[in-house]
Amino acid sequence: MNLVDMMNDAMATTIPAADKLGVKAVEARRGFAAATVPLKGNGNHFGVVYAGVEFTVAEILGGIIAIASFDAAKYYPLVKKLDIEFTAAARSDLRAEASLDEDELRRIETEAAEKGKADFVLDAVVRDEAGQTVAVTHGLYQLRAHGT
C-alpha cells in the first residue's frame, strides 16, 4: 500500500467528517501535498461548493504534508489557525495543493526535535477543474512530538 492510500485509509477513521465529504489525498511526498473533493454532495443552496468543504480540502493539507515529510512515529501535526479567502465560485470538483521547501522542512524538524514542537506556515491554493483559483488559505500549523 502506498503513502496516499494509507493516508486515505487513516482519514476515514481519524477525520470521518473529511472522509464523508469525499476529501482524498491524491499526492503526498516530502514537501508537497495535494487533495481533492467532489462537487457532488457538497453543493450549497445556490449550486456551488459549500465554503466549509473548500476550507476542509485546504486545511487537511497541513496534516498530509507533515505525515509525508516527517516521522509519524515521532510527530503529529495540528492546525492552530487558518485564514481563507474565497476568490471565485467553485462549480466543479476541487483540487488543493501546498508545498514547503527543503530549508523550511529542515528548520521544522530541527526545532521539533529540540523543543518538542515547531510552528510552520503553510499556504494552499484551491482550484476548480478548469484550473481557476477559487480559494487561497494561509495556515499556522504545528508539528508536535508525541507525548508533548
mmCIF file with all atom_site columns, C-alpha atoms in Angstrom:
data_model
loop_
_atom_site.group_PDB
_atom_site.id
_atom_site.type_symbol
_atom_site.label_atom_id
_atom_site.label_alt_id
_atom_site.label_comp_id
_atom_site.label_asym_id
_atom_site.label_entity_id
_atom_site.label_seq_id
_atom_site.pdbx_PDB_ins_code
_atom_site.Cartn_x
_atom_site.Cartn_y
_atom_site.Cartn_z
_atom_site.occupancy
_atom_site.B_iso_or_equiv
_atom_site.pdbx_formal_charge
_atom_site.auth_seq_id
_atom_site.auth_comp_id
_atom_site.auth_asym_id
_atom_site.auth_atom_id
_atom_site.pdbx_PDB_model_num
ATOM 1   C CA . MET A 1 1   ? 0.000   0.000  0.000   1.00 0.00 ? 1   MET A CA 1
ATOM 2   C CA . ASN A 1 2   ? 1.417   3.402  -0.941  1.00 0.00 ? 2   ASN A CA 1
ATOM 3   C CA . LEU A 1 3   ? 1.513   6.509  1.275   1.00 0.00 ? 3   LEU A CA 1
ATOM 4   C CA . VAL A 1 4   ? -1.531  8.170  -0.323  1.00 0.00 ? 4   VAL A CA 1
ATOM 5   C CA . ASP A 1 5   ? -3.659  5.048  0.150   1.00 0.00 ? 5   ASP A CA 1
ATOM 6   C CA . MET A 1 6   ? -2.522  4.760  3.772   1.00 0.00 ? 6   MET A CA 1
ATOM 7   C CA . MET A 1 7   ? -3.430  8.400  4.401   1.00 0.00 ? 7   MET A CA 1
ATOM 8   C CA . ASN A 1 8   ? -6.875  7.976  2.890   1.00 0.00 ? 8   ASN A CA 1
ATOM 9   C CA . ASP A 1 9   ? -7.497  4.847  4.958   1.00 0.00 ? 9   ASP A CA 1
ATOM 10  C CA . ALA A 1 10  ? -6.372  6.666  8.101   1.00 0.00 ? 10  ALA A CA 1
ATOM 11  C CA . MET A 1 11  ? -8.503  9.723  7.287   1.00 0.00 ? 11  MET A CA 1
ATOM 12  C CA . ALA A 1 12  ? -11.601 7.534  7.199   1.00 0.00 ? 12  ALA A CA 1
ATOM 13  C CA . THR A 1 13  ? -11.131 6.719  10.886  1.00 0.00 ? 13  THR A CA 1
ATOM 14  C CA . THR A 1 14  ? -9.278  9.739  12.295  1.00 0.00 ? 14  THR A CA 1
ATOM 15  C CA . ILE A 1 15  ? -11.178 12.505 10.447  1.00 0.00 ? 15  ILE A CA 1
ATOM 16  C CA . PRO A 1 16  ? -14.516 10.934 9.492   1.00 0.00 ? 16  PRO A CA 1
ATOM 17  C CA . ALA A 1 17  ? -16.084 14.303 8.614   1.00 0.00 ? 17  ALA A CA 1
ATOM 18  C CA . ALA A 1 18  ? -13.484 14.918 5.874   1.00 0.00 ? 18  ALA A CA 1
ATOM 19  C CA . ASP A 1 19  ? -13.901 11.360 4.632   1.00 0.00 ? 19  ASP A CA 1
ATOM 20  C CA . LYS A 1 20  ? -17.686 11.791 4.415   1.00 0.00 ? 20  LYS A CA 1
ATOM 21  C CA . LEU A 1 21  ? -17.182 14.910 2.286   1.00 0.00 ? 21  LEU A CA 1
ATOM 22  C CA . GLY A 1 22  ? -15.122 12.817 -0.120  1.00 0.00 ? 22  GLY A CA 1
ATOM 23  C CA . VAL A 1 23  ? -11.828 14.561 0.622   1.00 0.00 ? 23  VAL A CA 1
ATOM 24  C CA . LYS A 1 24  ? -8.988  12.409 -0.714  1.00 0.00 ? 24  LYS A CA 1
ATOM 25  C CA . ALA A 1 25  ? -5.237  12.796 -0.589  1.00 0.00 ? 25  ALA A CA 1
ATOM 26  C CA . VAL A 1 26  ? -4.010  12.420 -4.178  1.00 0.00 ? 26  VAL A CA 1
ATOM 27  C CA . GLU A 1 27  ? -0.315  13.320 -3.844  1.00 0.00 ? 27  GLU A CA 1
ATOM 28  C CA . ALA A 1 28  ? 1.915   13.162 -0.800  1.00 0.00 ? 28  ALA A CA 1
ATOM 29  C CA . ARG A 1 29  ? 5.676   13.464 -0.781  1.00 0.00 ? 29  ARG A CA 1
ATOM 30  C CA . ARG A 1 30  ? 8.265   15.311 1.258   1.00 0.00 ? 30  ARG A CA 1
ATOM 31  C CA . GLY A 1 31  ? 7.376   18.983 0.972   1.00 0.00 ? 31  GLY A CA 1
ATOM 32  C CA . PHE A 1 32  ? 4.253   18.569 -1.162  1.00 0.00 ? 32  PHE A CA 1
ATOM 33  C CA . ALA A 1 33  ? 0.608   17.647 -0.624  1.00 0.00 ? 33  ALA A CA 1
ATOM 34  C CA . ALA A 1 34  ? -2.484  17.650 -2.821  1.00 0.00 ? 34  ALA A CA 1
ATOM 35  C CA . ALA A 1 35  ? -6.066  16.667 -2.055  1.00 0.00 ? 35  ALA A CA 1
ATOM 36  C CA . THR A 1 36  ? -9.334  16.647 -3.957  1.00 0.00 ? 36  THR A CA 1
ATOM 37  C CA . VAL A 1 37  ? -13.011 16.868 -3.115  1.00 0.00 ? 37  VAL A CA 1
ATOM 38  C CA . PRO A 1 38  ? -16.018 16.315 -5.383  1.00 0.00 ? 38  PRO A CA 1
ATOM 39  C CA . LEU A 1 39  ? -18.747 18.826 -6.125  1.00 0.00 ? 39  LEU A CA 1
ATOM 40  C CA . LYS A 1 40  ? -21.358 16.058 -5.913  1.00 0.00 ? 40  LYS A CA 1
ATOM 41  C CA . GLY A 1 41  ? -22.869 16.011 -2.442  1.00 0.00 ? 41  GLY A CA 1
ATOM 42  C CA . ASN A 1 42  ? -21.021 19.168 -1.394  1.00 0.00 ? 42  ASN A CA 1
ATOM 43  C CA . GLY A 1 43  ? -23.089 21.911 -3.003  1.00 0.00 ? 43  GLY A CA 1
ATOM 44  C CA . ASN A 1 44  ? -24.902 24.671 -1.213  1.00 0.00 ? 44  ASN A CA 1
ATOM 45  C CA . HIS A 1 45  ? -28.193 26.498 -1.694  1.00 0.00 ? 45  HIS A CA 1
ATOM 46  C CA . PHE A 1 46  ? -27.033 28.291 -4.853  1.00 0.00 ? 46  PHE A CA 1
ATOM 47  C CA . GLY A 1 47  ? -25.224 25.472 -6.639  1.00 0.00 ? 47  GLY A CA 1
ATOM 48  C CA . VAL A 1 48  ? -21.571 25.991 -5.763  1.00 0.00 ? 48  VAL A CA 1
ATOM 49  C CA . VAL A 1 49  ? -19.264 24.086 -3.420  1.00 0.00 ? 49  VAL A CA 1
ATOM 50  C CA . TYR A 1 50  ? -20.082 24.852 0.211   1.00 0.00 ? 50  TYR A CA 1
ATOM 51  C CA . ALA A 1 51  ? -17.462 27.092 1.837   1.00 0.00 ? 51  ALA A CA 1
ATOM 52  C CA . GLY A 1 52  ? -16.766 24.611 4.647   1.00 0.00 ? 52  GLY A CA 1
ATOM 53  C CA . VAL A 1 53  ? -15.863 21.964 2.080   1.00 0.00 ? 53  VAL A CA 1
ATOM 54  C CA . GLU A 1 54  ? -13.335 24.298 0.453   1.00 0.00 ? 54  GLU A CA 1
ATOM 55  C CA . PHE A 1 55  ? -11.903 25.050 3.897   1.00 0.00 ? 55  PHE A CA 1
ATOM 56  C CA . THR A 1 56  ? -11.600 21.339 4.685   1.00 0.00 ? 56  THR A CA 1
ATOM 57  C CA . VAL A 1 57  ? -9.821  20.312 1.473   1.00 0.00 ? 57  VAL A CA 1
ATOM 58  C CA . ALA A 1 58  ? -7.263  23.083 2.045   1.00 0.00 ? 58  ALA A CA 1
ATOM 59  C CA . GLU A 1 59  ? -6.847  22.607 5.813   1.00 0.00 ? 59  GLU A CA 1
ATOM 60  C CA . ILE A 1 60  ? -6.180  18.870 5.514   1.00 0.00 ? 60  ILE A CA 1
ATOM 61  C CA . LEU A 1 61  ? -3.007  19.605 3.536   1.00 0.00 ? 61  LEU A CA 1
ATOM 62  C CA . GLY A 1 62  ? -1.141  20.547 6.721   1.00 0.00 ? 62  GLY A CA 1
ATOM 63  C CA . GLY A 1 63  ? -1.596  17.032 8.023   1.00 0.00 ? 63  GLY A CA 1
ATOM 64  C CA . ILE A 1 64  ? -0.821  15.362 4.714   1.00 0.00 ? 64  ILE A CA 1
ATOM 65  C CA . ILE A 1 65  ? 2.393   17.312 4.193   1.00 0.00 ? 65  ILE A CA 1
ATOM 66  C CA . ALA A 1 66  ? 3.528   16.727 7.788   1.00 0.00 ? 66  ALA A CA 1
ATOM 67  C CA . ILE A 1 67  ? 2.935   12.981 7.606   1.00 0.00 ? 67  ILE A CA 1
ATOM 68  C CA . ALA A 1 68  ? 4.671   12.772 4.225   1.00 0.00 ? 68  ALA A CA 1
ATOM 69  C CA . SER A 1 69  ? 7.633   14.865 5.393   1.00 0.00 ? 69  SER A CA 1
ATOM 70  C CA . PHE A 1 70  ? 8.298   13.829 8.993   1.00 0.00 ? 70  PHE A CA 1
ATOM 71  C CA . ASP A 1 71  ? 8.466   10.642 11.057  1.00 0.00 ? 71  ASP A CA 1
ATOM 72  C CA . ALA A 1 72  ? 4.858   9.892  12.091  1.00 0.00 ? 72  ALA A CA 1
ATOM 73  C CA . ALA A 1 73  ? 6.144   7.604  14.846  1.00 0.00 ? 73  ALA A CA 1
ATOM 74  C CA . LYS A 1 74  ? 7.731   10.677 16.479  1.00 0.00 ? 74  LYS A CA 1
ATOM 75  C CA . TYR A 1 75  ? 5.482   13.576 15.454  1.00 0.00 ? 75  TYR A CA 1
ATOM 76  C CA . TYR A 1 76  ? 1.901   14.529 14.727  1.00 0.00 ? 76  TYR A CA 1
ATOM 77  C CA . PRO A 1 77  ? 0.503   17.690 13.097  1.00 0.00 ? 77  PRO A CA 1
ATOM 78  C CA . LEU A 1 78  ? -2.156  20.080 14.306  1.00 0.00 ? 78  LEU A CA 1
ATOM 79  C CA . VAL A 1 79  ? -3.669  23.252 12.941  1.00 0.00 ? 79  VAL A CA 1
ATOM 80  C CA . LYS A 1 80  ? -3.547  26.390 15.080  1.00 0.00 ? 80  LYS A CA 1
ATOM 81  C CA . LYS A 1 81  ? -5.106  28.926 12.699  1.00 0.00 ? 81  LYS A CA 1
ATOM 82  C CA . LEU A 1 82  ? -6.340  29.018 9.129   1.00 0.00 ? 82  LEU A CA 1
ATOM 83  C CA . ASP A 1 83  ? -7.439  32.040 7.143   1.00 0.00 ? 83  ASP A CA 1
ATOM 84  C CA . ILE A 1 84  ? -9.272  31.537 3.867   1.00 0.00 ? 84  ILE A CA 1
ATOM 85  C CA . GLU A 1 85  ? -10.105 33.901 1.048   1.00 0.00 ? 85  GLU A CA 1
ATOM 86  C CA . PHE A 1 86  ? -12.717 32.794 -1.462  1.00 0.00 ? 86  PHE A CA 1
ATOM 87  C CA . THR A 1 87  ? -11.719 34.214 -4.847  1.00 0.00 ? 87  THR A CA 1
ATOM 88  C CA . ALA A 1 88  ? -14.280 32.694 -7.242  1.00 0.00 ? 88  ALA A CA 1
ATOM 89  C CA . ALA A 1 89  ? -17.376 30.500 -7.207  1.00 0.00 ? 89  ALA A CA 1
ATOM 90  C CA . ALA A 1 90  ? -16.479 26.793 -7.189  1.00 0.00 ? 90  ALA A CA 1
ATOM 91  C CA . ARG A 1 91  ? -18.741 24.907 -9.594  1.00 0.00 ? 91  ARG A CA 1
ATOM 92  C CA . SER A 1 92  ? -16.771 21.674 -10.095 1.00 0.00 ? 92  SER A CA 1
ATOM 93  C CA . ASP A 1 93  ? -14.631 19.143 -8.280  1.00 0.00 ? 93  ASP A CA 1
ATOM 94  C CA . LEU A 1 94  ? -11.720 20.829 -6.499  1.00 0.00 ? 94  LEU A CA 1
ATOM 95  C CA . ARG A 1 95  ? -8.010  20.214 -6.011  1.00 0.00 ? 95  ARG A CA 1
ATOM 96  C CA . ALA A 1 96  ? -5.972  21.856 -3.253  1.00 0.00 ? 96  ALA A CA 1
ATOM 97  C CA . GLU A 1 97  ? -2.168  22.000 -3.209  1.00 0.00 ? 97  GLU A CA 1
ATOM 98  C CA . ALA A 1 98  ? 0.520   23.214 -0.828  1.00 0.00 ? 98  ALA A CA 1
ATOM 99  C CA . SER A 1 99  ? 4.279   22.891 -0.527  1.00 0.00 ? 99  SER A CA 1
ATOM 100 C CA . LEU A 1 100 ? 7.189   23.615 1.790   1.00 0.00 ? 100 LEU A CA 1
ATOM 101 C CA . ASP A 1 101 ? 10.788  23.976 0.645   1.00 0.00 ? 101 ASP A CA 1
ATOM 102 C CA . GLU A 1 102 ? 13.618  21.823 1.950   1.00 0.00 ? 102 GLU A CA 1
ATOM 103 C CA . ASP A 1 103 ? 15.115  24.580 4.130   1.00 0.00 ? 103 ASP A CA 1
ATOM 104 C CA . GLU A 1 104 ? 11.784  25.049 5.922   1.00 0.00 ? 104 GLU A CA 1
ATOM 105 C CA . LEU A 1 105 ? 11.360  21.303 6.355   1.00 0.00 ? 105 LEU A CA 1
ATOM 106 C CA . ARG A 1 106 ? 14.803  21.059 7.977   1.00 0.00 ? 106 ARG A CA 1
ATOM 107 C CA . ARG A 1 107 ? 14.017  24.020 10.263  1.00 0.00 ? 107 ARG A CA 1
ATOM 108 C CA . ILE A 1 108 ? 10.740  22.448 11.393  1.00 0.00 ? 108 ILE A CA 1
ATOM 109 C CA . GLU A 1 109 ? 12.329  19.068 12.010  1.00 0.00 ? 109 GLU A CA 1
ATOM 110 C CA . THR A 1 110 ? 15.275  20.529 13.958  1.00 0.00 ? 110 THR A CA 1
ATOM 111 C CA . GLU A 1 111 ? 13.042  22.731 16.110  1.00 0.00 ? 111 GLU A CA 1
ATOM 112 C CA . ALA A 1 112 ? 10.603  19.903 16.844  1.00 0.00 ? 112 ALA A CA 1
ATOM 113 C CA . ALA A 1 113 ? 13.480  17.631 17.844  1.00 0.00 ? 113 ALA A CA 1
ATOM 114 C CA . GLU A 1 114 ? 14.936  20.284 20.151  1.00 0.00 ? 114 GLU A CA 1
ATOM 115 C CA . LYS A 1 115 ? 11.765  21.782 21.645  1.00 0.00 ? 115 LYS A CA 1
ATOM 116 C CA . GLY A 1 116 ? 9.142   19.068 21.200  1.00 0.00 ? 116 GLY A CA 1
ATOM 117 C CA . LYS A 1 117 ? 7.177   21.222 18.769  1.00 0.00 ? 117 LYS A CA 1
ATOM 118 C CA . ALA A 1 118 ? 7.604   23.592 15.849  1.00 0.00 ? 118 ALA A CA 1
ATOM 119 C CA . ASP A 1 119 ? 5.175   26.022 14.264  1.00 0.00 ? 119 ASP A CA 1
ATOM 120 C CA . PHE A 1 120 ? 5.090   26.383 10.494  1.00 0.00 ? 120 PHE A CA 1
ATOM 121 C CA . VAL A 1 121 ? 3.134   28.393 7.949   1.00 0.00 ? 121 VAL A CA 1
ATOM 122 C CA . LEU A 1 122 ? 1.508   26.675 5.002   1.00 0.00 ? 122 LEU A CA 1
ATOM 123 C CA . ASP A 1 123 ? -0.180  28.471 2.128   1.00 0.00 ? 123 ASP A CA 1
ATOM 124 C CA . ALA A 1 124 ? -2.556  26.489 -0.062  1.00 0.00 ? 124 ALA A CA 1
ATOM 125 C CA . VAL A 1 125 ? -4.375  27.088 -3.321  1.00 0.00 ? 125 VAL A CA 1
ATOM 126 C CA . VAL A 1 126 ? -7.743  25.523 -4.167  1.00 0.00 ? 126 VAL A CA 1
ATOM 127 C CA . ARG A 1 127 ? -8.555  25.270 -7.873  1.00 0.00 ? 127 ARG A CA 1
ATOM 128 C CA . ASP A 1 128 ? -11.521 24.053 -9.883  1.00 0.00 ? 128 ASP A CA 1
ATOM 129 C CA . GLU A 1 129 ? -11.353 21.570 -12.763 1.00 0.00 ? 129 GLU A CA 1
ATOM 130 C CA . ALA A 1 130 ? -10.522 24.383 -15.215 1.00 0.00 ? 130 ALA A CA 1
ATOM 131 C CA . GLY A 1 131 ? -7.524  25.408 -13.093 1.00 0.00 ? 131 GLY A CA 1
ATOM 132 C CA . GLN A 1 132 ? -9.117  28.621 -11.820 1.00 0.00 ? 132 GLN A CA 1
ATOM 133 C CA . THR A 1 133 ? -8.207  29.539 -8.252  1.00 0.00 ? 133 THR A CA 1
ATOM 134 C CA . VAL A 1 134 ? -11.370 29.516 -6.128  1.00 0.00 ? 134 VAL A CA 1
ATOM 135 C CA . ALA A 1 135 ? -9.773  29.919 -2.689  1.00 0.00 ? 135 ALA A CA 1
ATOM 136 C CA . VAL A 1 136 ? -6.432  30.521 -1.016  1.00 0.00 ? 136 VAL A CA 1
ATOM 137 C CA . THR A 1 137 ? -5.512  29.762 2.572   1.00 0.00 ? 137 THR A CA 1
ATOM 138 C CA . HIS A 1 138 ? -2.816  30.874 4.963   1.00 0.00 ? 138 HIS A CA 1
ATOM 139 C CA . GLY A 1 139 ? -2.432  28.475 7.846   1.00 0.00 ? 139 GLY A CA 1
ATOM 140 C CA . LEU A 1 140 ? -0.428  28.231 11.031  1.00 0.00 ? 140 LEU A CA 1
ATOM 141 C CA . TYR A 1 141 ? 0.265   24.595 11.863  1.00 0.00 ? 141 TYR A CA 1
ATOM 142 C CA . GLN A 1 142 ? 2.387   22.834 14.427  1.00 0.00 ? 142 GLN A CA 1
ATOM 143 C CA . LEU A 1 143 ? 4.449   19.686 14.315  1.00 0.00 ? 143 LEU A CA 1
ATOM 144 C CA . ARG A 1 144 ? 4.413   18.212 17.803  1.00 0.00 ? 144 ARG A CA 1
ATOM 145 C CA . ALA A 1 145 ? 6.315   15.332 19.338  1.00 0.00 ? 145 ALA A CA 1
ATOM 146 C CA . HIS A 1 146 ? 4.177   12.510 20.712  1.00 0.00 ? 146 HIS A CA 1
ATOM 147 C CA . GLY A 1 147 ? 3.819   12.898 24.459  1.00 0.00 ? 147 GLY A CA 1
ATOM 148 C CA . THR A 1 148 ? 4.002   16.706 24.461  1.00 0.00 ? 148 THR A CA 1
#
